[in-house]
């Protein structure tokens, strides 16, 4: 491999670094659904997890390797500390993938060496070299990251990179682990590496960055101008703290401004060819899927995928757009797959029409999933005359959500109004199959429902986020409820969609409680998990 590639490699770490943000924890089936969608989106590499972190992580990497890591599919990658046991677990989990990569890392900044690793530079250099060689004994595709590279001494960084490339690293990744650098500084780091690491032409330079100062995307674009050719990013920019560089922002910046970036990649300025392999029309759908399954809402003003990203409120802007879209729009909403919300199906539509439209929208459901989704579709169609693509997407995302099916909502009934005390009755089926009913009074109908549910489930928790969004306009719209709750130091999310927002609220809450309940049952202590994560 050489850095002279004339396109940008997209390395998606939604399922590894993205999943590390509080409450975003996904189960194995949800990770698989996202991985399949990432493959449809066209990412080059999926970092599927950190195989050594837990048996669940191992299984997720292995399953994704088997099902998504096909001949024409993306490279599947597992993270591994520069420790033999981590590398062995990664290699084992990745075995089913046709194209696999081990991504191993160790910190190189003095502050990490002194306080976290308690090791000298010489020791770190030797470990990095030895562990890259060890990873190389399992597979040819090996990535090495000097963690906290952006705050590392450049001379030491050059030395580590030279030695790890010589040991077999085919990609060297430069992380701004704490989101501290500015664009010109980050660009200069990449330039320094190209000028000072003698064997740098034998590896791809990658960048990884967090968004603590809101600069991750800008830093990456500057890195591209200076020779970086792989970008590590996440859908919706989710990730540790303020998140990672956002995939959709990077891809669309490189697409919309390709004439600006072309010369940096050795292309003629006027070339219209895409700079990445991403199918941009899959961006919106992928964003919605990740948001629904992780419970991480997308802020309305988020670039590219926020609800307002293509809305024009000001009269002057509206006037301009009506006369010529280009007056105030730099890209067409259709480019990211935000279609015109077609009304496609209704109450009389049959299973075939339903299946066909879902296929056209890129959903591949198993027969069981299709049957479940079709039942939901019929229920919705009974209440709502026209079913749009966005409704279909909400129904399917809701059905494929894999919150453990422990408690099940059987009945929700509320009584409320201006002269009534909001009262709710709920019946839940317990994991043992028993039906339990309870009732409660609350400050409003949702509060009453949650209090009644708490009386049945009886796991103390604190509700930290509750949000209702309508999928489409209109009084009969499907409402999507996303909630996050905290138990001790851990956050759990739940999501549900229904034309009745009280029912959706109950379902979303029970989904989150089921995740909490299942974590308690497997005794997976939050501290143990986060100690393994990086
Ligand atoms: O932020 C970071 O430094 C990381 C490394 C493991 C690449 O996530
Ligand atoms: Zn990171």
Coordinates of C-alpha atoms and ligand atoms in Angstrom, one line a residue:
X1 CA 0.0 0.0 0.0
X2 CA 1.1 3.5 -0.5
X3 CA -0.2 6.9 0.5
X4 CA -0.6 7.8 -3.2
X5 CA -4.2 6.5 -3.4
X6 CA -6.3 9.1 -5.1
X7 CA -9.4 8.5 -3.1
X8 CA -10.4 8.7 0.5
X9 CA -10.9 5.5 2.5
X10 CA -13.9 5.7 4.9
X11 CA -13.3 3.7 8.1
X12 CA -16.5 3.6 10.1
X13 CA -16.2 3.2 13.9
X14 CA -19.8 3.7 14.9
X15 CA -19.9 0.2 16.3
X16 CA -16.7 0.6 18.3
X17 CA -15.9 4.2 19.3
X18 CA -19.5 5.4 18.6
X19 CA -21.0 2.8 20.8
X20 CA -18.9 4.0 23.7
X21 CA -21.1 7.0 24.4
X22 CA -23.3 6.7 27.5
X23 CA -26.6 4.8 26.7
X24 CA -25.7 4.0 23.1
X25 CA -25.0 0.4 23.9
X26 CA -26.3 -1.9 21.2
X27 CA -26.9 -5.6 21.4
X28 CA -25.4 -8.1 18.9
X29 CA -28.4 -8.2 16.5
X30 CA -28.7 -4.4 16.5
X31 CA -25.0 -4.2 15.7
X32 CA -25.5 -6.6 12.8
X33 CA -28.4 -4.5 11.4
X34 CA -26.2 -1.4 11.5
X35 CA -23.2 -3.2 10.0
X36 CA -25.4 -4.4 7.1
X37 CA -26.6 -0.9 6.5
X38 CA -23.0 0.4 6.7
X39 CA -22.1 -2.0 4.0
X40 CA -25.0 -0.7 1.8
X41 CA -23.7 2.8 2.5
X42 CA -20.4 1.7 1.0
X43 CA -17.9 2.2 3.9
X44 CA -14.6 0.6 3.1
X45 CA -13.9 -0.6 6.7
X46 CA -16.2 -1.4 9.6
X47 CA -14.6 -1.3 13.0
X48 CA -17.0 -3.8 14.4
X49 CA -15.9 -3.7 18.1
X50 CA -13.3 -4.5 20.6
X51 CA -13.2 -8.3 20.6
X52 CA -11.4 -8.8 23.9
X53 CA -13.7 -6.4 25.8
X54 CA -16.4 -8.9 26.6
X55 CA -17.9 -12.1 25.2
X56 CA -20.7 -10.0 23.7
X57 CA -18.2 -7.8 21.9
X58 CA -16.4 -10.9 20.6
X59 CA -19.6 -12.4 19.3
X60 CA -20.6 -9.2 17.6
X61 CA -17.3 -8.9 15.8
X62 CA -17.4 -12.5 14.8
X63 CA -21.0 -12.4 13.6
X64 CA -20.4 -9.2 11.6
X65 CA -17.2 -10.8 10.2
X66 CA -19.2 -13.8 9.0
X67 CA -22.3 -12.1 7.7
X68 CA -21.0 -8.7 6.4
X69 CA -17.4 -9.5 5.8
X70 CA -18.0 -11.2 2.4
X71 CA -15.8 -11.1 -0.7
X72 CA -17.3 -7.9 -2.0
X73 CA -18.1 -6.5 1.4
X74 CA -16.1 -4.1 3.6
X75 CA -13.0 -5.0 5.5
X76 CA -14.0 -6.0 9.1
X77 CA -11.8 -4.7 11.8
X78 CA -11.4 -5.3 15.5
X79 CA -9.7 -3.0 18.0
X80 CA -7.0 -4.5 20.2
X81 CA -4.7 -3.0 22.8
X82 CA -1.0 -3.7 22.2
X83 CA -1.4 -6.8 24.3
X84 CA -1.1 -10.4 23.1
X85 CA -4.4 -11.6 24.5
X86 CA -6.3 -8.7 22.9
X87 CA -4.6 -9.4 19.5
X88 CA -5.4 -13.1 19.8
X89 CA -9.1 -12.4 20.6
X90 CA -9.3 -9.9 17.6
X91 CA -7.7 -12.5 15.2
X92 CA -10.0 -15.2 16.4
X93 CA -13.2 -13.1 16.1
X94 CA -12.2 -11.9 12.7
X95 CA -11.6 -15.4 11.3
X96 CA -14.9 -15.6 9.3
X97 CA -14.2 -12.4 7.4
X98 CA -12.8 -12.6 3.9
X99 CA -11.0 -9.2 4.4
X100 CA -10.0 -8.5 8.0
X101 CA -7.9 -6.0 9.9
X102 CA -6.5 -5.9 13.4
X103 CA -6.3 -2.4 14.8
X104 CA -3.8 -2.2 17.6
X105 CA -2.9 0.8 19.7
X106 CA -0.8 2.2 22.5
X107 CA -0.4 5.7 23.8
X108 CA 2.6 7.8 22.9
X109 CA 2.0 11.1 24.6
X110 CA 4.2 11.8 27.6
X111 CA 1.2 12.5 29.8
X112 CA -0.3 9.1 29.0
X113 CA 3.1 7.4 29.4
X114 CA 3.7 8.9 32.8
X115 CA 0.3 8.7 34.4
X116 CA -1.6 6.0 32.6
X117 CA 0.9 3.5 31.3
X118 CA 3.8 4.2 33.7
X119 CA 6.2 3.2 31.0
X120 CA 9.2 4.9 29.4
X121 CA 9.3 5.9 25.7
X122 CA 11.8 3.0 25.0
X123 CA 9.4 0.5 26.5
X124 CA 6.4 1.8 24.5
X125 CA 8.5 1.8 21.3
X126 CA 9.4 -1.8 21.9
X127 CA 5.8 -2.9 22.7
X128 CA 4.4 -1.1 19.7
X129 CA 6.9 -2.8 17.4
X130 CA 6.5 -6.2 18.9
X131 CA 2.7 -6.2 19.0
X132 CA 2.4 -5.0 15.4
X133 CA 4.6 -7.9 14.4
X134 CA 2.5 -10.2 16.5
X135 CA -0.7 -8.9 14.8
X136 CA 1.0 -9.3 11.4
X137 CA 1.5 -13.0 12.2
X138 CA -2.3 -13.4 12.0
X139 CA -3.1 -11.3 9.0
X140 CA -1.6 -9.0 6.4
X141 CA -3.9 -6.0 7.1
X142 CA -2.7 -4.4 10.4
X143 CA -3.4 -0.8 11.6
X144 CA -1.5 0.8 14.3
X145 CA -2.6 3.9 16.4
X146 CA -0.3 5.9 18.6
X147 CA -3.0 7.0 21.0
X148 CA -3.0 10.7 21.8
X149 CA -0.7 11.2 18.8
X150 CA -1.8 14.9 18.5
X151 CA -0.2 15.6 21.9
X152 CA 2.8 13.4 21.5
X153 CA 6.3 14.7 20.9
X154 CA 6.7 14.7 17.1
X155 CA 10.2 13.2 17.1
X156 CA 9.0 10.2 19.2
X157 CA 5.9 9.9 17.0
X158 CA 8.0 9.7 13.9
X159 CA 10.2 7.0 15.5
X160 CA 7.2 4.9 16.6
X161 CA 5.6 5.2 13.1
X162 CA 8.8 4.2 11.4
X163 CA 9.3 1.1 13.6
X164 CA 5.7 0.0 13.4
X165 CA 5.6 0.3 9.6
X166 CA 8.8 -1.7 9.4
X167 CA 7.1 -4.3 11.7
X168 CA 4.2 -4.6 9.2
X169 CA 1.6 -1.9 9.9
X170 CA -0.2 -1.2 6.6
X171 CA -2.2 1.8 8.0
X172 CA -0.9 4.2 10.6
X173 CA -3.7 6.1 12.3
X174 CA -3.1 9.5 13.9
X175 CA -5.6 10.1 16.7
X176 CA -6.5 13.4 18.3
X177 CA -7.8 11.4 21.2
X178 CA -8.9 14.4 23.3
X179 CA -10.1 16.7 20.5
X180 CA -7.5 19.3 21.3
X181 CA -5.9 20.2 18.0
X182 CA -6.8 22.9 15.5
X183 CA -7.0 22.4 11.8
X184 CA -3.7 24.0 10.8
X185 CA -1.9 22.2 13.7
X186 CA -3.4 18.8 12.6
X187 CA -2.5 19.4 9.0
X188 CA 1.1 20.2 10.1
X189 CA 1.3 17.0 12.1
X190 CA 0.4 15.0 8.9
X191 CA 2.9 17.0 6.8
X192 CA 5.6 16.4 9.5
X193 CA 4.9 12.7 9.3
X194 CA 5.2 12.6 5.6
X195 CA 8.4 14.5 5.7
X196 CA 10.1 12.7 8.6
X197 CA 9.0 9.1 8.5
X198 CA 11.3 7.5 5.9
X199 CA 9.1 4.5 5.1
X200 CA 5.7 6.3 5.3
X201 CA 5.1 5.4 1.6
X202 CA 4.5 1.8 2.7
X203 CA 1.4 2.7 4.8
X204 CA -1.8 4.6 4.5
X205 CA -2.1 7.6 6.8
X206 CA -5.3 7.6 8.7
X207 CA -6.8 10.1 11.0
X208 CA -9.1 9.7 14.1
X209 CA -10.4 12.6 16.1
X210 CA -12.8 13.6 18.8
X211 CA -15.0 16.6 18.7
X212 CA -14.4 18.3 22.1
X213 CA -13.9 21.7 20.5
X214 CA -16.2 21.0 17.5
X215 CA -13.2 20.8 15.2
X216 CA -12.9 17.1 14.3
X217 CA -14.3 17.4 10.7
X218 CA -12.3 20.6 10.0
X219 CA -9.2 18.9 11.3
X220 CA -9.7 15.9 9.1
X221 CA -10.2 18.0 6.0
X222 CA -6.9 19.7 6.6
X223 CA -5.3 16.3 7.2
X224 CA -6.6 15.2 3.8
X225 CA -5.0 18.3 2.1
X226 CA -1.7 17.2 3.7
X227 CA -1.8 13.6 2.7
X228 CA -4.1 11.6 5.0
X229 CA -6.1 9.1 3.0
X230 CA -8.2 7.2 5.6
X231 CA -10.8 9.0 7.8
X232 CA -12.1 7.3 10.9
X233 CA -15.6 8.5 11.6
X234 CA -19.1 7.7 13.0
X235 CA -22.6 8.1 11.8
X236 CA -24.2 11.2 13.3
X237 CA -20.8 11.9 14.9
X238 CA -21.7 9.8 17.9
X239 CA -18.9 8.7 20.3
X240 CA -17.0 9.3 23.5
X241 CA -17.7 12.7 25.1
X242 CA -18.5 15.2 22.3
X243 CA -18.3 12.4 19.8
X244 CA -16.1 11.5 16.8
X245 CA -15.8 13.2 13.4
X246 CA -19.1 12.7 11.6
X247 CA -19.2 10.5 8.5
X248 CA -22.0 12.4 6.8
X249 CA -20.3 15.8 7.2
X250 CA -16.9 14.5 5.9
X251 CA -18.4 12.7 3.0
X252 CA -20.6 15.5 1.9
X253 CA -17.9 18.1 2.4
X254 CA -15.6 16.0 0.1
X255 CA -18.5 15.6 -2.3
X256 CA -19.9 19.1 -2.5
X257 CA -16.4 20.7 -2.6
X258 CA -14.7 18.0 -4.7
X259 CA -13.4 20.5 -7.1
X260 CA -11.6 22.2 -4.2
X261 CA -10.2 18.9 -2.9
X262 CA -9.4 17.2 -6.2
X263 CA -5.9 18.7 -6.7
X264 CA -4.8 17.6 -3.2
X265 CA -5.5 14.0 -4.4
X266 CA -3.7 14.5 -7.7
X267 CA -6.9 14.7 -9.7
X268 CA -7.8 17.4 -12.3
X269 CA -9.7 20.1 -10.6
X270 CA -12.8 19.7 -12.8
X271 CA -13.1 15.9 -12.2
X272 CA -16.7 15.0 -11.1
X273 CA -15.7 11.6 -9.8
X274 CA -16.5 10.9 -6.2
X275 CA -13.7 11.1 -3.7
X276 CA -15.1 8.3 -1.6
X277 CA -17.0 5.0 -2.3
X278 CA -20.0 6.1 -0.3
X279 CA -23.4 5.9 -1.8
X280 CA -24.6 9.3 -0.5
X281 CA -28.3 8.4 -1.0
X282 CA -28.0 5.9 1.9
X283 CA -26.8 8.6 4.3
X284 CA -30.2 9.8 5.7
X285 CA -31.5 6.3 6.2
X286 CA -28.3 5.2 8.0
X287 CA -28.5 8.2 10.2
X288 CA -32.1 7.4 11.2
X289 CA -31.3 3.8 11.8
X290 CA -28.3 4.6 14.1
X291 CA -30.3 7.3 15.9
X292 CA -33.3 4.9 16.5
X293 CA -31.2 1.9 17.6
X294 CA -28.8 3.9 19.9
X295 CA -31.4 6.3 21.2
X296 CA -29.0 9.1 20.4
X297 CA -31.2 11.9 19.0
X298 CA -29.9 14.0 16.1
X299 CA -30.1 17.7 16.9
X300 CA -32.4 19.6 14.5
X301 CA -29.6 21.9 13.3
X302 CA -27.1 19.1 12.8
X303 CA -25.3 19.5 9.4
X304 CA -26.5 17.2 6.6
X305 CA -28.9 15.0 8.6
X306 CA -30.7 17.3 11.1
X307 CA -34.4 17.9 10.6
X308 CA -33.7 21.6 9.7
X309 CA -30.7 20.9 7.5
X310 CA -32.7 21.5 4.3
X311 CA -35.5 23.7 5.7
X312 CA -35.7 27.4 4.8
X313 CA -37.6 29.5 7.3
X314 CA -36.7 33.1 6.3
X315 CA -38.9 34.7 3.7
X316 CA -36.0 36.0 1.7
X317 CA -34.5 32.5 1.5
X318 CA -37.8 30.9 0.6
X319 CA -38.3 33.4 -2.2
X320 CA -34.8 32.7 -3.5
X321 CA -35.1 29.0 -3.4
X322 CA -38.5 29.1 -5.2
X323 CA -36.8 31.1 -8.0
X324 CA -33.7 29.0 -8.2
X325 CA -32.7 26.4 -5.6
X326 CA -29.0 27.2 -5.9
X327 CA -29.6 30.7 -4.4
X328 CA -29.5 29.2 -0.9
X329 CA -28.9 25.5 -1.3
X330 CA -25.5 24.0 -1.8
X331 CA -26.7 20.5 -2.2
X332 CA -29.9 18.7 -3.2
X333 CA -31.7 16.9 -0.3
X334 CA -32.1 13.9 -2.6
X335 CA -28.3 13.5 -2.6
X336 CA -28.5 12.1 0.9
X337 CA -31.6 10.1 0.2
X338 CA -34.0 12.5 1.7
X339 CA -36.8 11.9 -0.9
X340 CA -40.0 13.7 -1.1
X341 CA -41.7 11.6 1.5
X342 CA -43.8 9.7 -1.1
X343 CA -47.2 8.4 -0.1
X344 CA -46.9 4.8 -1.2
X345 CA -49.1 2.4 0.6
X346 CA -52.5 2.3 2.4
X347 CA -54.9 0.1 4.2
X348 CA -55.6 -2.1 1.2
X349 CA -52.0 -2.7 0.2
X350 CA -51.0 -6.3 0.4
X351 CA -47.9 -8.1 1.7
X352 CA -46.3 -8.1 -1.8
X353 CA -46.6 -4.3 -2.2
X354 CA -45.2 -3.9 1.3
X355 CA -42.3 -6.3 0.7
X356 CA -41.5 -4.6 -2.7
X357 CA -41.5 -1.1 -1.3
X358 CA -39.3 -2.1 1.6
X359 CA -36.9 -3.7 -0.8
X360 CA -36.8 -0.5 -2.9
X361 CA -36.0 1.3 0.3
X362 CA -33.1 -1.0 0.9
X363 CA -34.5 -3.1 3.8
X364 CA -33.8 -6.8 3.6
X365 CA -35.9 -8.5 6.2
X366 CA -36.1 -12.2 7.0
X367 CA -39.5 -13.8 6.6
X368 CA -40.1 -13.6 10.4
X369 CA -39.2 -9.9 10.5
X370 CA -41.3 -9.2 7.5
X371 CA -44.3 -10.9 9.0
X372 CA -43.9 -8.9 12.2
X373 CA -43.5 -5.7 10.4
X374 CA -46.5 -6.4 8.1
X375 CA -48.7 -6.9 11.2
X376 CA -47.5 -3.5 12.5
X377 CA -48.1 -1.9 9.1
X378 CA -51.7 -3.1 9.0
X379 CA -52.3 -1.8 12.5
X380 CA -50.9 1.6 11.5
X381 CA -52.8 1.6 8.2
X382 CA -56.0 1.1 10.1
X383 CA -55.4 4.4 12.0
X384 CA -53.6 6.3 9.3
X385 CA -54.9 6.7 5.8
X386 CA -51.7 7.1 3.8
X387 CA -48.4 5.4 4.7
X388 CA -45.3 7.2 3.5
X389 CA -41.8 6.0 3.1
X390 CA -40.9 7.6 6.4
X391 CA -43.7 5.8 8.1
X392 CA -42.5 2.5 6.7
X393 CA -39.0 3.3 7.9
X394 CA -40.3 4.1 11.4
X395 CA -42.3 0.8 11.5
X396 CA -39.4 -1.3 10.3
X397 CA -36.8 0.4 12.6
X398 CA -39.1 -0.2 15.5
X399 CA -39.6 -3.9 14.6
X400 CA -35.9 -4.6 14.1
X401 CA -35.0 -2.9 17.3
X402 CA -33.8 -5.8 19.4
X403 CA -34.3 -4.6 23.0
X404 CA -34.4 -7.8 25.0
X405 CA -38.0 -9.1 25.2
X406 CA -38.3 -9.5 29.0
X407 CA -41.2 -7.3 30.1
X408 CA -43.9 -6.8 27.4
X409 CA -46.6 -4.1 27.3
X410 CA -50.0 -5.8 27.2
X411 CA -52.2 -2.8 28.0
X412 CA -52.0 0.9 28.5
X413 CA -54.9 3.0 29.5
X414 CA -54.9 6.6 30.7
X415 CA -57.5 9.0 31.9
X416 CA -56.5 12.7 31.9
X417 CA -57.9 16.1 31.0
X418 CA -58.2 19.6 32.4
X419 CA -60.3 18.6 35.4
X420 CA -58.9 15.1 36.0
X421 CA -55.9 13.8 37.8
X422 CA -53.8 11.9 35.2
X423 CA -54.2 8.3 36.0
X424 CA -52.7 5.3 34.2
X425 CA -53.3 1.5 34.3
X426 CA -50.8 -0.8 32.7
X427 CA -50.5 -4.5 32.3
X428 CA -47.1 -6.0 31.7
X429 CA -46.2 -9.6 30.9
X430 CA -43.2 -10.5 33.1
X431 CA -40.2 -12.5 31.8
X432 CA -41.8 -15.5 33.6
X433 CA -45.0 -15.1 31.6
X434 CA -47.2 -13.7 34.4
X435 CA -49.5 -10.8 33.7
X436 CA -49.2 -8.0 36.3
X437 CA -51.4 -4.9 36.4
X438 CA -50.9 -1.8 38.4
X439 CA -52.1 1.8 38.3
X440 CA -50.7 5.2 39.3
X441 CA -51.4 8.9 39.4
X442 CA -48.9 11.3 37.8
X443 CA -48.3 14.9 36.9
X444 CA -49.4 14.0 33.3
X445 CA -50.4 10.9 31.4
X446 CA -46.9 9.8 30.5
X447 CA -45.7 10.4 34.1
X448 CA -48.6 8.3 35.3
X449 CA -47.8 5.5 32.9
X450 CA -44.1 5.5 33.9
X451 CA -45.1 5.4 37.6
X452 CA -47.4 2.5 37.0
X453 CA -44.7 0.6 35.0
X454 CA -42.2 1.3 37.8
X455 CA -44.5 -0.3 40.3
X456 CA -44.5 -3.5 38.2
X457 CA -40.9 -3.7 37.2
X458 CA -39.5 -2.3 40.5
X459 CA -36.0 -1.4 39.3
X460 CA -35.0 2.1 40.6
X461 CA -33.9 4.4 37.8
X462 CA -33.8 8.1 36.9
X463 CA -35.4 9.3 33.7
X464 CA -32.9 11.7 32.1
X465 CA -34.3 12.3 28.6
X466 CA -37.7 12.0 27.1
X467 CA -38.4 13.1 23.6
X468 CA -41.4 12.8 21.1
X469 CA -40.9 13.5 17.4
X470 CA -43.5 13.1 14.7
X471 CA -42.4 11.1 11.7
X472 CA -44.5 13.1 9.2
X473 CA -46.7 16.1 9.3
X474 CA -50.5 15.6 10.0
X475 CA -52.7 14.8 13.0
X476 CA -52.5 11.1 12.4
X477 CA -48.7 11.0 12.2
X478 CA -46.7 8.3 13.8
X479 CA -44.9 9.6 17.0
X480 CA -41.4 8.4 17.8
X481 CA -40.5 8.4 21.5
X482 CA -36.9 8.2 22.6
X483 CA -36.0 7.9 26.2
X484 CA -32.8 7.6 28.2
X485 CA -32.7 6.5 31.8
X486 CA -29.9 6.2 34.3
X487 CA -29.2 3.3 36.7
X488 CA -26.2 4.0 39.0
X489 CA -23.5 5.2 36.5
X490 CA -25.0 3.6 33.4
X491 CA -27.4 5.0 30.9
X492 CA -29.9 2.9 28.9
X493 CA -32.0 4.0 26.0
X494 CA -35.3 3.0 24.5
X495 CA -37.1 3.9 21.4
X496 CA -40.6 3.1 20.1
X497 CA -43.0 4.4 17.4
X498 CA -46.8 4.4 17.4
X499 CA -49.6 6.6 16.2
X500 CA -50.6 6.8 19.9
X501 CA -47.8 8.6 21.7
X502 CA -48.8 7.3 25.1
X503 CA -48.5 3.8 23.9
X504 CA -45.1 4.7 22.2
X505 CA -44.0 6.3 25.5
X506 CA -44.9 3.1 27.5
X507 CA -43.1 0.9 24.9
X508 CA -40.0 3.0 24.8
X509 CA -39.8 3.0 28.6
X510 CA -40.2 -0.7 28.8
X511 CA -37.6 -1.2 26.0
X512 CA -35.1 0.8 28.1
X513 CA -36.0 -1.0 31.3
X514 CA -35.6 -4.4 29.5
X515 CA -32.0 -3.3 28.6
X516 CA -31.4 -2.3 32.2
X517 CA -33.0 -5.5 33.5
X518 CA -30.9 -7.7 31.2
X519 CA -27.7 -5.9 32.2
X520 CA -28.5 -6.5 35.8
X521 CA -29.2 -10.2 35.1
X522 CA -25.9 -10.7 33.3
X523 CA -24.2 -8.8 36.1
X524 CA -22.2 -6.8 33.6
X525 CA -20.9 -4.1 35.9
X526 CA -20.5 -0.7 34.1
X527 CA -17.1 -0.1 35.6
X528 CA -15.8 -3.4 34.3
X529 CA -16.9 -2.6 30.8
X530 CA -15.6 0.9 30.7
X531 CA -12.2 -0.2 32.0
X532 CA -11.9 -2.3 28.9
X533 CA -13.1 0.4 26.5
X534 CA -10.8 3.2 25.3
Ligands
LIG1 O1 -9.5 8.2 20.4 C1 -8.6 7.3 20.3 O2 -7.4 7.6 20.4 C2 -9.0 6.0 19.9 C3 -7.9 5.0 19.5 C4 -8.2 3.7 20.1 C5 -7.8 5.0 18.0 O3 -10.2 5.7 19.9
LIG2 ZN1 -11.5 7.5 19.7

